[in-house]
Amino acid sequence: MGVTGSKAEHRISKILDAALEVFSHKGYRDSAVDDIATTSQTSKGGVYFHFPSKQAIFLALLDRMADLLLSRASKSMAAEPDWPKKGDAALATMLHTFADHRNLTRLFLVEALGAGREFNQKILEMHITFTALIKDYLDTGVVDGYIAPLETRIASIAWFGAVNEVVTRWVLDEEPGNLEDAYNPLRELLRRGIGL
Amino acid sequence: MGVTGSKAEHRISKILDAALEVFSHKGYRDSAVDDIATTSQTSKGGVYFHFPSKQAIFLALLDRMADLLLSRASKSMAAEPDWPKKGDAALATMLHTFADHRNLTRLFLVEALGAGREFNQKILEMHITFTALIKDYLDTGVVDGYIAPLETRIASIAWFGAVNEVVTRWVLDEEPGNLEDAYNPLRELLRRGIGL
Amino acid sequence: MGVTGSKAEHRISKILDAALEVFSHKGYRDSAVDDIATTSQTSKGGVYFHFPSKQAIFLALLDRMADLLLSRASKSMAAEPDWPKKGDAALATMLHTFADHRNLTRLFLVEALGAGREFNQKILEMHITFTALIKDYLDTGVVDGYIAPLETRIASIAWFGAVNEVVTRWVLDEEPGNLEDAYNPLRELLRRGIGL
Amino acid sequence: MGVTGSKAEHRISKILDAALEVFSHKGYRDSAVDDIATTSQTSKGGVYFHFPSKQAIFLALLDRMADLLLSRASKSMAAEPDWPKKGDAALATMLHTFADHRNLTRLFLVEALGAGREFNQKILEMHITFTALIKDYLDTGVVDGYIAPLETRIASIAWFGAVNEVVTRWVLDEEPGNLEDAYNPLRELLRRGIGL
DNA sequence: AATGAATGAGAGTTCATTCAT
DNA sequence: CATGAATGAACTCTCATTCAT
């Protein structure tokens, strides 16, 4: 009482953890709210007391991942004074974060897409948010004279897609290697692509 | 009985067309076999006579798209004698094909991912097939001395991802622009990425 | 095949019979579609193949009763050449029909009212239909000089209500007497009320 | 603590008011205890502190209405020394009371019937109570020689039904007219029906 | 007295799949 | 080959009721 982390918040957190567990094991559509309830040691009604729908749980989870990724990336970029190194840091952080949260990543990159038409808007928003971050970075590079002018809109999308695919492959692979091994070649490729 | 199975093939084709229509409008999970039956002017039993399950229909559709894409890309590459131009041609063909088949594309890049754990293997295969095509191309470029040696495995994945993301964005956008406008900047970026 | 009374119609009829049974025993809201399915020796899906919703089943049942009542009453009135005897005949027929179908009557007069706001319109319509029949009869009596002019709108409603309540009491009573015993006193009362 | 229970009574009253509001808007079955709690600015637990069940709330409401109606009718009859005028006064009072409390009336005449088998007994009791009042009145009329002997049991039920139906129609009508306009024709009809 | 969180038994509805005709 | 009827498991969501605080 009084302190953040009330019982309700704790429950919500437990439910989200359980949902992540369940969704990433069975997929969004094949997961029953009952599964989430059981896994979070609550009852179905308990889940519905805290979330209005199954969809809302998924959305909350997506937000959680986006926040995590975004804040980490921003932080690591801010920590680097050098423009080119900012990009390297962001890439490293992203790969590291993904590698650390394979389940959330699966949710984010795989389940979310096909979960249903209802989520498309949300996913698009998330892609746009990330791409915008990259575009900002590239635009700064152009303005500050680090790189020659280029179509940063497409470039940022392509960068995002490149990382995305590398990670998706790792997520889909049943016997995945070490995701962070991709860092060096990927960095090289991306840098060169913009003429660095 | 004329050509064997010609009538059956026609039916199958009609069903697949209907399935594409339905799946890309409502998503895999939200589409009922009844919808497909109605759209293809058959009955549910009729559909099940030609396909063992809903899943099989989706898989067939995925194959259809992969074949289409692959054969077109191969053909356009074969038509170019010049190594660097082969890549340009393939990219142009891909974008063109996607642009021409927005529904199939949605199925291929969006629905398929979240359709369920059952499809992950298939999707992975398809990604691998495409990436392999790209990798072959890049390897040839290295061997033939067009480009300097590089991690072609990661590079091909990144290329695929870059294109993928550009197309996905276009598919998710409710008021999409012209996909083929992305050709020039994307080409530039990809070429530079490998040092061309 | 070919003859009316196809298998589908038979099934529908069986389902309606079962629904009547179930609804009049447990009430509309306390009846589960599963109960109806079991009672009609079908499955839930079977019921839903023939009816789009539980509500629709109830509505069909209501229509069935209204048709039955209306056609019988009309027929018995038509069979009497004498104006005053037409009314007697209709009243007798109504009481007889209600007495013969206690379950349907319960549905019609008791369950329907509280089944939910969705049914209010329907019930109102049915009340109006019956009242209109009575009003026609009374108006004819006035025109033909059998009775002095009177507010036939209210009178017909009152007549309907009077019969309604007598029947409702009989339906609600757990040890009901003979409904048709009410015929004579009721007839006397109604006739006098309009000055016959 | 002033008058014993005054606070509790106040709460109970607020809950009943809220329940009336909610029940008459959404019907008994479609109303959630939560709705009542919210409307009465309490919590679900609060409601359950004062009432053992949802059913009990409804029953209390029904009693409230019956008491209101009965006491008003009795009072207005007592105020008239003349036997025939007693009946007129009661009818006028009833219509007036119903007209003033459309929500309670809906509850009383519409919702109650179909609320569930559990309430049938109660409703029957209420109908009997009212009919008994009317029967008393009619019997007195017979004994005192105002009217000729008649089957007062059926007559009282018919009277009740006639009024009931007029009011029910008014309640079900979405654009109801003025209920009290029915007073004169109804009075005429009822009086004549018993030979007055 | 009151609150909000939790429970858990259902309810209606959907749908992939099967199969007699 | 095709049809439409039937099956039944599963799913999301609701809600009266309880109870620790």
XYZ file of C-alpha atoms in Angstrom, chain C residues 44-170:
127
model
C -25.539 -28.476 -30.468
C -24.034 -27.992 -33.878
C -27.025 -29.683 -35.408
C -29.326 -27.183 -33.780
C -27.182 -24.326 -34.983
C -27.237 -25.719 -38.474
C -30.961 -25.153 -38.609
C -31.318 -22.069 -36.455
C -28.992 -19.112 -36.286
C -29.472 -18.533 -32.581
C -31.313 -19.516 -29.479
C -33.412 -16.432 -29.892
C -34.527 -17.508 -33.347
C -35.772 -20.793 -31.964
C -37.856 -19.001 -29.416
C -39.231 -16.640 -31.993
C -40.162 -19.525 -34.272
C -42.004 -21.140 -31.399
C -43.877 -17.940 -30.694
C -44.876 -17.704 -34.323
C -46.036 -21.259 -34.270
C -48.331 -20.553 -31.348
C -49.668 -17.338 -32.788
C -50.433 -19.030 -36.088
C -52.158 -21.891 -34.376
C -54.287 -19.629 -32.237
C -55.105 -17.218 -34.977
C -56.031 -19.782 -37.579
C -58.205 -21.736 -35.195
C -59.977 -18.660 -33.945
C -60.582 -17.359 -37.455
C -61.868 -20.686 -38.615
C -64.295 -21.093 -35.766
C -65.582 -17.572 -36.234
C -66.070 -18.113 -39.934
C -68.075 -21.210 -39.180
C -70.670 -19.214 -37.271
C -73.076 -17.120 -39.353
C -74.453 -15.251 -36.373
C -72.483 -12.231 -35.187
C -72.858 -12.763 -31.439
C -72.130 -16.454 -31.765
C -68.940 -15.721 -33.637
C -67.525 -14.163 -30.480
C -68.624 -17.066 -28.343
C -67.053 -19.484 -30.760
C -63.761 -17.611 -30.799
C -63.626 -17.487 -27.013
C -64.427 -21.164 -26.732
C -61.801 -22.018 -29.307
C -59.160 -19.930 -27.615
C -59.770 -21.458 -24.221
C -59.849 -24.881 -25.764
C -56.629 -24.336 -27.636
C -54.857 -22.956 -24.603
C -56.118 -25.809 -22.490
C -54.770 -28.246 -25.042
C -51.316 -26.706 -25.210
C -50.385 -25.698 -21.719
C -46.677 -25.598 -22.508
C -47.030 -23.424 -25.560
C -49.372 -21.227 -23.583
C -46.861 -20.783 -20.821
C -44.292 -19.802 -23.405
C -46.662 -17.434 -25.049
C -48.010 -15.676 -22.004
C -45.334 -16.022 -19.384
C -41.847 -16.743 -20.658
C -42.081 -14.445 -23.632
C -42.637 -11.354 -21.562
C -39.518 -11.529 -19.522
C -37.307 -13.329 -22.001
C -35.539 -10.111 -22.693
C -35.922 -6.714 -24.175
C -35.265 -8.238 -27.586
C -38.643 -9.917 -27.589
C -40.765 -7.012 -26.469
C -41.379 -5.851 -29.998
C -42.499 -9.301 -31.043
C -44.819 -9.670 -28.090
C -46.322 -6.306 -28.673
C -46.968 -7.300 -32.264
C -48.683 -10.455 -31.195
C -50.848 -8.635 -28.688
C -51.734 -6.149 -31.370
C -52.640 -8.875 -33.834
C -55.010 -10.482 -31.409
C -56.509 -7.234 -30.292
C -57.051 -6.251 -33.891
C -59.016 -9.432 -34.474
C -61.237 -8.608 -31.518
C -61.574 -5.012 -32.556
C -62.691 -6.044 -36.039
C -65.315 -8.213 -34.486
C -66.558 -5.458 -32.196
C -66.551 -2.877 -34.984
C -68.660 -5.172 -37.131
C -71.065 -5.531 -34.251
C -71.390 -1.776 -34.000
C -71.801 -1.267 -37.731
C -74.358 -4.034 -37.972
C -76.285 -2.558 -35.078
C -75.829 -5.410 -32.645
C -74.281 -3.169 -30.041
C -74.166 0.529 -29.327
C -71.052 2.448 -30.361
C -68.185 2.219 -27.896
C -64.437 2.702 -27.622
C -63.611 -0.536 -29.394
C -59.879 0.032 -29.133
C -59.866 -0.079 -25.362
C -62.603 -2.657 -25.266
C -60.662 -5.062 -27.422
C -57.574 -4.614 -25.296
C -59.613 -5.192 -22.174
C -61.175 -8.328 -23.616
C -57.813 -9.667 -24.572
C -56.472 -8.838 -21.127
C -59.367 -10.506 -19.393
C -58.889 -13.751 -21.268
C -55.155 -13.429 -20.935
C -55.290 -13.158 -17.174
C -57.664 -16.025 -16.731
C -55.372 -18.196 -18.778
C -52.239 -16.900 -17.113
C -53.599 -17.747 -13.702
C -54.341 -21.211 -14.908
